[in-house]
Amino acid sequence: PNFPLDFKLRLVQASLQPGVSIAQLAREHDLNDTLLFNWRKQYRAGQLKALSPVATPVLLPVTLRTDESGLSPSMAGEIELILPKGRLRLQGRPDPDTLRLLLQELCA
């Protein structure tokens, strides 16, 4: 069965208290102790956490510039994104699937 995340977290946190018997805690909740050990392992690896809420769509600022030839980037087949950690430049005409993936990653 699928257990709610808050239930898993509550048991993991209880199991991390000094002197707590994991086997006994699991039995008290009709669980196999191996399952509780797995949840603890996931918790320590940062894999047992609440899913982030559905992101609200946001509009990103866009600036169209012309190059030396007077063409805009869309006409020249080049997209350049200036991001906090660097720049991403796509040259050519990316297909719709590539653009969709790029936008999904930017909004993730």
PDB file of N, CA and C in Angstrom:
ATOM      1  N   PRO A   1       0.829  -1.210   0.000  1.00  0.00           N
ATOM      2  CA  PRO A   1       0.000   0.000   0.000  1.00  0.00           C
ATOM      3  C   PRO A   1       0.862   1.258   0.000  1.00  0.00           C
ATOM      4  N   ASN A   2       0.291   2.307  -0.518  1.00  0.00           N
ATOM      5  CA  ASN A   2       0.970   3.604  -0.500  1.00  0.00           C
ATOM      6  C   ASN A   2       0.610   4.330   0.789  1.00  0.00           C
ATOM      7  N   PHE A   3       1.614   4.717   1.507  1.00  0.00           N
ATOM      8  CA  PHE A   3       1.403   5.427   2.769  1.00  0.00           C
ATOM      9  C   PHE A   3       1.570   6.923   2.528  1.00  0.00           C
ATOM     10  N   PRO A   4       0.766   7.734   3.205  1.00  0.00           N
ATOM     11  CA  PRO A   4       0.909   9.187   3.049  1.00  0.00           C
ATOM     12  C   PRO A   4       2.290   9.647   3.504  1.00  0.00           C
ATOM     13  N   LEU A   5       2.773  10.674   2.845  1.00  0.00           N
ATOM     14  CA  LEU A   5       4.095  11.211   3.150  1.00  0.00           C
ATOM     15  C   LEU A   5       4.210  11.653   4.598  1.00  0.00           C
ATOM     16  N   ASP A   6       3.175  12.322   5.129  1.00  0.00           N
ATOM     17  CA  ASP A   6       3.265  12.792   6.515  1.00  0.00           C
ATOM     18  C   ASP A   6       3.371  11.626   7.493  1.00  0.00           C
ATOM     19  N   PHE A   7       2.739  10.489   7.176  1.00  0.00           N
ATOM     20  CA  PHE A   7       2.845   9.296   8.006  1.00  0.00           C
ATOM     21  C   PHE A   7       4.280   8.772   7.989  1.00  0.00           C
ATOM     22  N   LYS A   8       4.867   8.675   6.790  1.00  0.00           N
ATOM     23  CA  LYS A   8       6.249   8.207   6.667  1.00  0.00           C
ATOM     24  C   LYS A   8       7.197   9.112   7.441  1.00  0.00           C
ATOM     25  N   LEU A   9       7.045  10.422   7.248  1.00  0.00           N
ATOM     26  CA  LEU A   9       7.934  11.373   7.929  1.00  0.00           C
ATOM     27  C   LEU A   9       7.787  11.297   9.437  1.00  0.00           C
ATOM     28  N   ARG A  10       6.557  11.167   9.903  1.00  0.00           N
ATOM     29  CA  ARG A  10       6.319  11.087  11.355  1.00  0.00           C
ATOM     30  C   ARG A  10       7.008   9.855  11.939  1.00  0.00           C
ATOM     31  N   LEU A  11       6.898   8.708  11.251  1.00  0.00           N
ATOM     32  CA  LEU A  11       7.546   7.490  11.755  1.00  0.00           C
ATOM     33  C   LEU A  11       9.061   7.568  11.654  1.00  0.00           C
ATOM     34  N   VAL A  12       9.569   8.119  10.569  1.00  0.00           N
ATOM     35  CA  VAL A  12      11.021   8.258  10.430  1.00  0.00           C
ATOM     36  C   VAL A  12      11.563   9.146  11.541  1.00  0.00           C
ATOM     37  N   GLN A  13      10.905  10.266  11.776  1.00  0.00           N
ATOM     38  CA  GLN A  13      11.379  11.175  12.821  1.00  0.00           C
ATOM     39  C   GLN A  13      11.294  10.522  14.197  1.00  0.00           C
ATOM     40  N   ALA A  14      10.242   9.742  14.427  1.00  0.00           N
ATOM     41  CA  ALA A  14      10.130   9.017  15.704  1.00  0.00           C
ATOM     42  C   ALA A  14      11.243   7.979  15.819  1.00  0.00           C
ATOM     43  N   SER A  15      11.580   7.331  14.698  1.00  0.00           N
ATOM     44  CA  SER A  15      12.615   6.288  14.733  1.00  0.00           C
ATOM     45  C   SER A  15      14.006   6.850  14.962  1.00  0.00           C
ATOM     46  N   LEU A  16      14.190   8.132  14.712  1.00  0.00           N
ATOM     47  CA  LEU A  16      15.499   8.754  14.889  1.00  0.00           C
ATOM     48  C   LEU A  16      15.750   9.230  16.318  1.00  0.00           C
ATOM     49  N   GLN A  17      14.742   9.115  17.171  1.00  0.00           N
ATOM     50  CA  GLN A  17      14.893   9.529  18.563  1.00  0.00           C
ATOM     51  C   GLN A  17      15.762   8.520  19.313  1.00  0.00           C
ATOM     52  N   PRO A  18      16.587   8.992  20.229  1.00  0.00           N
ATOM     53  CA  PRO A  18      17.459   8.076  20.979  1.00  0.00           C
ATOM     54  C   PRO A  18      16.647   7.025  21.729  1.00  0.00           C
ATOM     55  N   GLY A  19      17.134   5.794  21.662  1.00  0.00           N
ATOM     56  CA  GLY A  19      16.532   4.698  22.422  1.00  0.00           C
ATOM     57  C   GLY A  19      15.306   4.065  21.790  1.00  0.00           C
ATOM     58  N   VAL A  20      14.877   4.520  20.650  1.00  0.00           N
ATOM     59  CA  VAL A  20      13.685   3.970  20.007  1.00  0.00           C
ATOM     60  C   VAL A  20      14.059   2.685  19.273  1.00  0.00           C
ATOM     61  N   SER A  21      13.261   1.634  19.479  1.00  0.00           N
ATOM     62  CA  SER A  21      13.442   0.381  18.768  1.00  0.00           C
ATOM     63  C   SER A  21      12.675   0.473  17.450  1.00  0.00           C
ATOM     64  N   ILE A  22      13.408   0.399  16.352  1.00  0.00           N
ATOM     65  CA  ILE A  22      12.768   0.506  15.041  1.00  0.00           C
ATOM     66  C   ILE A  22      11.819  -0.663  14.814  1.00  0.00           C
ATOM     67  N   ALA A  23      12.236  -1.857  15.227  1.00  0.00           N
ATOM     68  CA  ALA A  23      11.381  -3.040  15.057  1.00  0.00           C
ATOM     69  C   ALA A  23      10.074  -2.874  15.834  1.00  0.00           C
ATOM     70  N   GLN A  24      10.180  -2.384  17.064  1.00  0.00           N
ATOM     71  CA  GLN A  24       8.979  -2.193  17.877  1.00  0.00           C
ATOM     72  C   GLN A  24       8.088  -1.097  17.292  1.00  0.00           C
ATOM     73  N   LEU A  25       8.675   0.008  16.864  1.00  0.00           N
ATOM     74  CA  LEU A  25       7.912   1.095  16.258  1.00  0.00           C
ATOM     75  C   LEU A  25       7.173   0.604  15.006  1.00  0.00           C
ATOM     76  N   ALA A  26       7.846  -0.196  14.207  1.00  0.00           N
ATOM     77  CA  ALA A  26       7.225  -0.749  13.003  1.00  0.00           C
ATOM     78  C   ALA A  26       6.063  -1.665  13.375  1.00  0.00           C
ATOM     79  N   ARG A  27       6.269  -2.539  14.359  1.00  0.00           N
ATOM     80  CA  ARG A  27       5.189  -3.446  14.790  1.00  0.00           C
ATOM     81  C   ARG A  27       3.986  -2.679  15.311  1.00  0.00           C
ATOM     82  N   GLU A  28       4.239  -1.588  16.048  1.00  0.00           N
ATOM     83  CA  GLU A  28       3.141  -0.793  16.601  1.00  0.00           C
ATOM     84  C   GLU A  28       2.264  -0.191  15.502  1.00  0.00           C
ATOM     85  N   HIS A  29       2.823  -0.052  14.319  1.00  0.00           N
ATOM     86  CA  HIS A  29       2.082   0.530  13.206  1.00  0.00           C
ATOM     87  C   HIS A  29       1.800  -0.488  12.096  1.00  0.00           C
ATOM     88  N   ASP A  30       1.910  -1.770  12.448  1.00  0.00           N
ATOM     89  CA  ASP A  30       1.646  -2.865  11.507  1.00  0.00           C
ATOM     90  C   ASP A  30       2.477  -2.753  10.233  1.00  0.00           C
ATOM     91  N   LEU A  31       3.762  -2.437  10.413  1.00  0.00           N
ATOM     92  CA  LEU A  31       4.685  -2.318   9.289  1.00  0.00           C
ATOM     93  C   LEU A  31       5.803  -3.332   9.428  1.00  0.00           C
ATOM     94  N   ASN A  32       6.395  -3.680   8.323  1.00  0.00           N
ATOM     95  CA  ASN A  32       7.609  -4.470   8.330  1.00  0.00           C
ATOM     96  C   ASN A  32       8.752  -3.517   8.673  1.00  0.00           C
ATOM     97  N   ASP A  33       9.640  -3.931   9.558  1.00  0.00           N
ATOM     98  CA  ASP A  33      10.717  -3.025   9.952  1.00  0.00           C
ATOM     99  C   ASP A  33      11.642  -2.684   8.785  1.00  0.00           C
ATOM    100  N   THR A  34      11.742  -3.568   7.784  1.00  0.00           N
ATOM    101  CA  THR A  34      12.546  -3.283   6.603  1.00  0.00           C
ATOM    102  C   THR A  34      12.005  -2.064   5.865  1.00  0.00           C
ATOM    103  N   LEU A  35      10.679  -1.937   5.821  1.00  0.00           N
ATOM    104  CA  LEU A  35      10.066  -0.789   5.171  1.00  0.00           C
ATOM    105  C   LEU A  35      10.459   0.504   5.887  1.00  0.00           C
ATOM    106  N   LEU A  36      10.427   0.473   7.208  1.00  0.00           N
ATOM    107  CA  LEU A  36      10.811   1.660   7.979  1.00  0.00           C
ATOM    108  C   LEU A  36      12.297   1.985   7.780  1.00  0.00           C
ATOM    109  N   PHE A  37      13.126   0.952   7.721  1.00  0.00           N
ATOM    110  CA  PHE A  37      14.542   1.188   7.441  1.00  0.00           C
ATOM    111  C   PHE A  37      14.726   1.828   6.062  1.00  0.00           C
ATOM    112  N   ASN A  38      13.944   1.377   5.073  1.00  0.00           N
ATOM    113  CA  ASN A  38      14.016   1.973   3.730  1.00  0.00           C
ATOM    114  C   ASN A  38      13.599   3.439   3.757  1.00  0.00           C
ATOM    115  N   TRP A  39      12.539   3.739   4.506  1.00  0.00           N
ATOM    116  CA  TRP A  39      12.103   5.136   4.611  1.00  0.00           C
ATOM    117  C   TRP A  39      13.187   5.996   5.249  1.00  0.00           C
ATOM    118  N   ARG A  40      13.858   5.444   6.268  1.00  0.00           N
ATOM    119  CA  ARG A  40      14.948   6.187   6.915  1.00  0.00           C
ATOM    120  C   ARG A  40      16.083   6.456   5.927  1.00  0.00           C
ATOM    121  N   LYS A  41      16.400   5.460   5.120  1.00  0.00           N
ATOM    122  CA  LYS A  41      17.454   5.606   4.117  1.00  0.00           C
ATOM    123  C   LYS A  41      17.064   6.686   3.103  1.00  0.00           C
ATOM    124  N   GLN A  42      15.811   6.655   2.643  1.00  0.00           N
ATOM    125  CA  GLN A  42      15.332   7.676   1.705  1.00  0.00           C
ATOM    126  C   GLN A  42      15.378   9.062   2.343  1.00  0.00           C
ATOM    127  N   TYR A  43      14.991   9.132   3.609  1.00  0.00           N
ATOM    128  CA  TYR A  43      14.980  10.409   4.325  1.00  0.00           C
ATOM    129  C   TYR A  43      16.393  10.985   4.405  1.00  0.00           C
ATOM    130  N   ARG A  44      17.349  10.154   4.757  1.00  0.00           N
ATOM    131  CA  ARG A  44      18.733  10.617   4.879  1.00  0.00           C
ATOM    132  C   ARG A  44      19.327  11.021   3.538  1.00  0.00           C
ATOM    133  N   ALA A  45      18.831  10.408   2.452  1.00  0.00           N
ATOM    134  CA  ALA A  45      19.317  10.745   1.116  1.00  0.00           C
ATOM    135  C   ALA A  45      18.574  11.941   0.527  1.00  0.00           C
ATOM    136  N   GLY A  46      17.612  12.490   1.300  1.00  0.00           N
ATOM    137  CA  GLY A  46      16.855  13.639   0.832  1.00  0.00           C
ATOM    138  C   GLY A  46      15.768  13.284  -0.169  1.00  0.00           C
ATOM    139  N   GLN A  47      15.422  11.999  -0.245  1.00  0.00           N
ATOM    140  CA  GLN A  47      14.428  11.552  -1.219  1.00  0.00           C
ATOM    141  C   GLN A  47      13.025  11.477  -0.627  1.00  0.00           C
ATOM    142  N   LEU A  48      12.918  11.588   0.665  1.00  0.00           N
ATOM    143  CA  LEU A  48      11.617  11.473   1.322  1.00  0.00           C
ATOM    144  C   LEU A  48      11.215  12.862   1.801  1.00  0.00           C
ATOM    145  N   LYS A  49      10.615  13.613   0.892  1.00  0.00           N
ATOM    146  CA  LYS A  49      10.206  14.965   1.244  1.00  0.00           C
ATOM    147  C   LYS A  49       8.965  15.320   0.456  1.00  0.00           C
ATOM    148  N   ALA A  50       8.321  16.353   0.885  1.00  0.00           N
ATOM    149  CA  ALA A  50       7.089  16.776   0.235  1.00  0.00           C
ATOM    150  C   ALA A  50       7.378  17.213  -1.191  1.00  0.00           C
ATOM    151  N   LEU A  51       6.460  16.868  -2.077  1.00  0.00           N
ATOM    152  CA  LEU A  51       6.570  17.350  -3.439  1.00  0.00           C
ATOM    153  C   LEU A  51       6.316  18.841  -3.446  1.00  0.00           C
ATOM    154  N   SER A  52       7.046  19.542  -4.270  1.00  0.00           N
ATOM    155  CA  SER A  52       6.834  20.981  -4.345  1.00  0.00           C
ATOM    156  C   SER A  52       5.456  21.243  -4.947  1.00  0.00           C
ATOM    157  N   PRO A  53       4.791  22.269  -4.473  1.00  0.00           N
ATOM    158  CA  PRO A  53       3.476  22.571  -5.032  1.00  0.00           C
ATOM    159  C   PRO A  53       3.587  22.892  -6.518  1.00  0.00           C
ATOM    160  N   VAL A  54       2.493  22.713  -7.196  1.00  0.00           N
ATOM    161  CA  VAL A  54       2.485  23.007  -8.628  1.00  0.00           C
ATOM    162  C   VAL A  54       2.869  24.464  -8.830  1.00  0.00           C
ATOM    163  N   ALA A  55       3.853  24.649  -9.653  1.00  0.00           N
ATOM    164  CA  ALA A  55       4.362  26.005  -9.875  1.00  0.00           C
ATOM    165  C   ALA A  55       3.332  26.846 -10.621  1.00  0.00           C
ATOM    166  N   THR A  56       3.244  28.072 -10.211  1.00  0.00           N
ATOM    167  CA  THR A  56       2.383  29.020 -10.910  1.00  0.00           C
ATOM    168  C   THR A  56       3.137  29.531 -12.122  1.00  0.00           C
ATOM    169  N   PRO A  57       2.500  29.501 -13.284  1.00  0.00           N
ATOM    170  CA  PRO A  57       3.203  30.005 -14.473  1.00  0.00           C
ATOM    171  C   PRO A  57       3.628  31.458 -14.275  1.00  0.00           C
ATOM    172  N   VAL A  58       4.802  31.765 -14.771  1.00  0.00           N
ATOM    173  CA  VAL A  58       5.305  33.135 -14.685  1.00  0.00           C
ATOM    174  C   VAL A  58       5.733  33.588 -16.074  1.00  0.00           C
ATOM    175  N   LEU A  59       5.669  34.855 -16.287  1.00  0.00           N
ATOM    176  CA  LEU A  59       6.155  35.419 -17.535  1.00  0.00           C
ATOM    177  C   LEU A  59       7.609  35.821 -17.354  1.00  0.00           C
ATOM    178  N   LEU A  60       8.429  35.455 -18.310  1.00  0.00           N
ATOM    179  CA  LEU A  60       9.833  35.825 -18.262  1.00  0.00           C
ATOM    180  C   LEU A  60      10.051  37.048 -19.140  1.00  0.00           C
ATOM    181  N   PRO A  61      10.888  37.976 -18.693  1.00  0.00           N
ATOM    182  CA  PRO A  61      11.150  39.146 -19.528  1.00  0.00           C
ATOM    183  C   PRO A  61      11.932  38.738 -20.780  1.00  0.00           C
ATOM    184  N   VAL A  62      11.549  39.288 -21.891  1.00  0.00           N
ATOM    185  CA  VAL A  62      12.199  38.972 -23.164  1.00  0.00           C
ATOM    186  C   VAL A  62      12.621  40.276 -23.830  1.00  0.00           C
ATOM    187  N   THR A  63      13.846  40.292 -24.316  1.00  0.00           N
ATOM    188  CA  THR A  63      14.337  41.442 -25.066  1.00  0.00           C
ATOM    189  C   THR A  63      14.771  40.950 -26.431  1.00  0.00           C
ATOM    190  N   LEU A  64      14.197  41.522 -27.491  1.00  0.00           N
ATOM    191  CA  LEU A  64      14.615  41.189 -28.847  1.00  0.00           C
ATOM    192  C   LEU A  64      15.638  42.216 -29.298  1.00  0.00           C
ATOM    193  N   ARG A  65      16.762  41.713 -29.780  1.00  0.00           N
ATOM    194  CA  ARG A  65      17.807  42.599 -30.265  1.00  0.00           C
ATOM    195  C   ARG A  65      18.130  42.254 -31.703  1.00  0.00           C
ATOM    196  N   THR A  66      18.620  43.191 -32.403  1.00  0.00           N
ATOM    197  CA  THR A  66      19.069  42.921 -33.765  1.00  0.00           C
ATOM    198  C   THR A  66      20.583  42.783 -33.766  1.00  0.00           C
ATOM    199  N   ASP A  67      21.081  41.976 -34.683  1.00  0.00           N
ATOM    200  CA  ASP A  67      22.531  41.860 -34.811  1.00  0.00           C
ATOM    201  C   ASP A  67      23.030  42.830 -35.893  1.00  0.00           C
ATOM    202  N   GLU A  68      24.271  42.657 -36.288  1.00  0.00           N
ATOM    203  CA  GLU A  68      24.874  43.576 -37.258  1.00  0.00           C
ATOM    204  C   GLU A  68      24.115  43.602 -38.589  1.00  0.00           C
ATOM    205  N   SER A  69      23.486  42.474 -38.923  1.00  0.00           N
ATOM    206  CA  SER A  69      22.779  42.412 -40.205  1.00  0.00           C
ATOM    207  C   SER A  69      21.392  43.028 -40.123  1.00  0.00           C
ATOM    208  N   GLY A  70      20.978  43.430 -38.926  1.00  0.00           N
ATOM    209  CA  GLY A  70      19.657  44.006 -38.754  1.00  0.00           C
ATOM    210  C   GLY A  70      18.570  42.972 -38.520  1.00  0.00           C
ATOM    211  N   LEU A  71      18.972  41.697 -38.429  1.00  0.00           N
ATOM    212  CA  LEU A  71      17.993  40.635 -38.193  1.00  0.00           C
ATOM    213  C   LEU A  71      17.782  40.429 -36.700  1.00  0.00           C
ATOM    214  N   SER A  72      16.563  40.114 -36.331  1.00  0.00           N
ATOM    215  CA  SER A  72      16.302  39.771 -34.937  1.00  0.00           C
ATOM    216  C   SER A  72      16.781  38.344 -34.705  1.00  0.00           C
ATOM    217  N   PRO A  73      17.010  37.951 -33.440  1.00  0.00           N
ATOM    218  CA  PRO A  73      17.485  36.583 -33.175  1.00  0.00           C
ATOM    219  C   PRO A  73      16.579  35.519 -33.772  1.00  0.00           C
ATOM    220  N   SER A  74      15.252  35.740 -33.763  1.00  0.00           N
ATOM    221  CA  SER A  74      14.360  34.722 -34.311  1.00  0.00           C
ATOM    222  C   SER A  74      14.557  34.569 -35.811  1.00  0.00           C
ATOM    223  N   MET A  75      14.883  35.653 -36.484  1.00  0.00           N
ATOM    224  CA  MET A  75      15.117  35.586 -37.923  1.00  0.00           C
ATOM    225  C   MET A  75      16.498  35.011 -38.201  1.00  0.00           C
ATOM    226  N   ALA A  76      17.442  35.283 -37.351  1.00  0.00           N
ATOM    227  CA  ALA A  76      18.801  34.801 -37.548  1.00  0.00           C
ATOM    228  C   ALA A  76      18.951  33.358 -37.094  1.00  0.00           C
ATOM    229  N   GLY A  77      17.963  32.830 -36.369  1.00  0.00           N
ATOM    230  CA  GLY A  77      18.038  31.456 -35.904  1.00  0.00           C
ATOM    231  C   GLY A  77      18.923  31.280 -34.694  1.00  0.00           C
ATOM    232  N   GLU A  78      18.909  32.233 -33.782  1.00  0.00           N
ATOM    233  CA  GLU A  78      19.733  32.146 -32.587  1.00  0.00           C
ATOM    234  C   GLU A  78      18.923  32.588 -31.386  1.00  0.00           C
ATOM    235  N   ILE A  79      19.043  31.820 -30.307  1.00  0.00           N
ATOM    236  CA  ILE A  79      18.401  32.176 -29.047  1.00  0.00           C
ATOM    237  C   ILE A  79      19.494  32.223 -27.987  1.00  0.00           C
ATOM    238  N   GLU A  80      19.556  33.299 -27.251  1.00  0.00           N
ATOM    239  CA  GLU A  80      20.530  33.434 -26.177  1.00  0.00           C
ATOM    240  C   GLU A  80      19.785  33.770 -24.894  1.00  0.00           C
ATOM    241  N   LEU A  81      20.026  32.961 -23.881  1.00  0.00           N
ATOM    242  CA  LEU A  81      19.436  33.206 -22.570  1.00  0.00           C
ATOM    243  C   LEU A  81      20.546  33.586 -21.614  1.00  0.00           C
ATOM    244  N   ILE A  82      20.355  34.691 -20.908  1.00  0.00           N
ATOM    245  CA  ILE A  82      21.314  35.112 -19.893  1.00  0.00           C
ATOM    246  C   ILE A  82      20.716  34.710 -18.555  1.00  0.00           C
ATOM    247  N   LEU A  83      21.365  33.758 -17.908  1.00  0.00           N
ATOM    248  CA  LEU A  83      20.881  33.174 -16.657  1.00  0.00           C
ATOM    249  C   LEU A  83      21.815  33.550 -15.523  1.00  0.00           C
ATOM    250  N   PRO A  84      21.353  33.408 -14.282  1.00  0.00           N
ATOM    251  CA  PRO A  84      22.213  33.762 -13.150  1.00  0.00           C
ATOM    252  C   PRO A  84      23.547  33.017 -13.137  1.00  0.00           C
ATOM    253  N   LYS A  85      23.561  31.764 -13.620  1.00  0.00           N
ATOM    254  CA  LYS A  85      24.793  30.982 -13.573  1.00  0.00           C
ATOM    255  C   LYS A  85      25.523  30.914 -14.904  1.00  0.00           C
ATOM    256  N   GLY A  86      25.100  31.724 -15.868  1.00  0.00           N
ATOM    257  CA  GLY A  86      25.787  31.713 -17.151  1.00  0.00           C
ATOM    258  C   GLY A  86      24.854  32.008 -18.306  1.00  0.00           C
ATOM    259  N   ARG A  87      25.339  31.740 -19.505  1.00  0.00           N
ATOM    260  CA  ARG A  87      24.570  32.002 -20.720  1.00  0.00           C
ATOM    261  C   ARG A  87      24.310  30.687 -21.442  1.00  0.00           C
ATOM    262  N   LEU A  88      23.163  30.636 -22.093  1.00  0.00           N
ATOM    263  CA  LEU A  88      22.816  29.496 -22.928  1.00  0.00           C
ATOM    264  C   LEU A  88      22.499  30.033 -24.309  1.00  0.00           C
ATOM    265  N   ARG A  89      23.209  29.531 -25.314  1.00  0.00           N
ATOM    266  CA  ARG A  89      23.000  30.019 -26.675  1.00  0.00           C
ATOM    267  C   ARG A  89      22.641  28.835 -27.570  1.00  0.00           C
ATOM    268  N   LEU A  90      21.489  28.941 -28.227  1.00  0.00           N
ATOM    269  CA  LEU A  90      21.053  27.948 -29.204  1.00  0.00           C
ATOM    270  C   LEU A  90      21.155  28.587 -30.573  1.00  0.00           C
ATOM    271  N   GLN A  91      21.885  27.938 -31.474  1.00  0.00           N
ATOM    272  CA  GLN A  91      22.007  28.464 -32.823  1.00  0.00           C
ATOM    273  C   GLN A  91      21.248  27.559 -33.783  1.00  0.00           C
ATOM    274  N   GLY A  92      20.798  28.130 -34.865  1.00  0.00           N
ATOM    275  CA  GLY A  92      19.973  27.393 -35.808  1.00  0.00           C
ATOM    276  C   GLY A  92      18.510  27.600 -35.453  1.00  0.00           C
ATOM    277  N   ARG A  93      17.678  26.812 -36.014  1.00  0.00           N
ATOM    278  CA  ARG A  93      16.244  26.908 -35.737  1.00  0.00           C
ATOM    279  C   ARG A  93      15.836  25.691 -34.919  1.00  0.00           C
ATOM    280  N   PRO A  94      15.719  25.833 -33.600  1.00  0.00           N
ATOM    281  CA  PRO A  94      15.344  24.679 -32.777  1.00  0.00           C
ATOM    282  C   PRO A  94      13.919  24.231 -33.088  1.00  0.00           C
ATOM    283  N   ASP A  95      13.720  22.916 -33.050  1.00  0.00           N
ATOM    284  CA  ASP A  95      12.394  22.383 -33.308  1.00  0.00           C
ATOM    285  C   ASP A  95      11.491  22.629 -32.093  1.00  0.00           C
ATOM    286  N   PRO A  96      10.176  22.537 -32.263  1.00  0.00           N
ATOM    287  CA  PRO A  96       9.244  22.813 -31.155  1.00  0.00           C
ATOM    288  C   PRO A  96       9.502  21.966 -29.915  1.00  0.00           C
ATOM    289  N   ASP A  97       9.909  20.697 -30.087  1.00  0.00           N
ATOM    290  CA  ASP A  97      10.175  19.847 -28.919  1.00  0.00           C
ATOM    291  C   ASP A  97      11.359  20.360 -28.108  1.00  0.00           C
ATOM    292  N   THR A  98      12.387  20.849 -28.784  1.00  0.00           N
ATOM    293  CA  THR A  98      13.551  21.417 -28.095  1.00  0.00           C
ATOM    294  C   THR A  98      13.151  22.669 -27.319  1.00  0.00           C
ATOM    295  N   LEU A  99      12.371  23.525 -27.953  1.00  0.00           N
ATOM    296  CA  LEU A  99      11.914  24.742 -27.269  1.00  0.00           C
ATOM    297  C   LEU A  99      11.035  24.398 -26.071  1.00  0.00           C
ATOM    298  N   ARG A 100      10.152  23.424 -26.232  1.00  0.00           N
ATOM    299  CA  ARG A 100       9.277  23.001 -25.130  1.00  0.00           C
ATOM    300  C   ARG A 100      10.118  22.498 -23.945  1.00  0.00           C
ATOM    301  N   LEU A 101      11.119  21.667 -24.235  1.00  0.00           N
ATOM    302  CA  LEU A 101      11.991  21.152 -23.184  1.00  0.00           C
ATOM    303  C   LEU A 101      12.751  22.283 -22.503  1.00  0.00           C
ATOM    304  N   LEU A 102      13.248  23.212 -23.278  1.00  0.00           N
ATOM    305  CA  LEU A 102      13.974  24.368 -22.736  1.00  0.00           C
ATOM    306  C   LEU A 102      13.079  25.173 -21.786  1.00  0.00           C
ATOM    307  N   LEU A 103      11.863  25.442 -22.207  1.00  0.00           N
ATOM    308  CA  LEU A 103      10.929  26.208 -21.368  1.00  0.00           C
ATOM    309  C   LEU A 103      10.547  25.445 -20.107  1.00  0.00           C
ATOM    310  N   GLN A 104      10.367  24.130 -20.228  1.00  0.00           N
ATOM    311  CA  GLN A 104      10.057  23.327 -19.042  1.00  0.00           C
ATOM    312  C   GLN A 104      11.191  23.390 -18.033  1.00  0.00           C
ATOM    313  N   GLU A 105      12.416  23.302 -18.516  1.00  0.00           N
ATOM    314  CA  GLU A 105      13.575  23.345 -17.611  1.00  0.00           C
ATOM    315  C   GLU A 105      13.725  24.714 -16.971  1.00  0.00           C
ATOM    316  N   LEU A 106      13.434  25.762 -17.718  1.00  0.00           N
ATOM    317  CA  LEU A 106      13.534  27.111 -17.158  1.00  0.00           C
ATOM    318  C   LEU A 106      12.508  27.336 -16.067  1.00  0.00           C
ATOM    319  N   CYS A 107      11.347  26.731 -16.211  1.00  0.00           N
ATOM    320  CA  CYS A 107      10.264  26.930 -15.245  1.00  0.00           C
ATOM    321  C   CYS A 107      10.297  25.924 -14.108  1.00  0.00           C
ATOM    322  N   ALA A 108      11.188  24.952 -14.177  1.00  0.00           N
ATOM    323  CA  ALA A 108      11.252  23.910 -13.138  1.00  0.00           C
ATOM    324  C   ALA A 108      11.896  24.431 -11.878  1.00  0.00           C
TER     325      ALA A 108
END
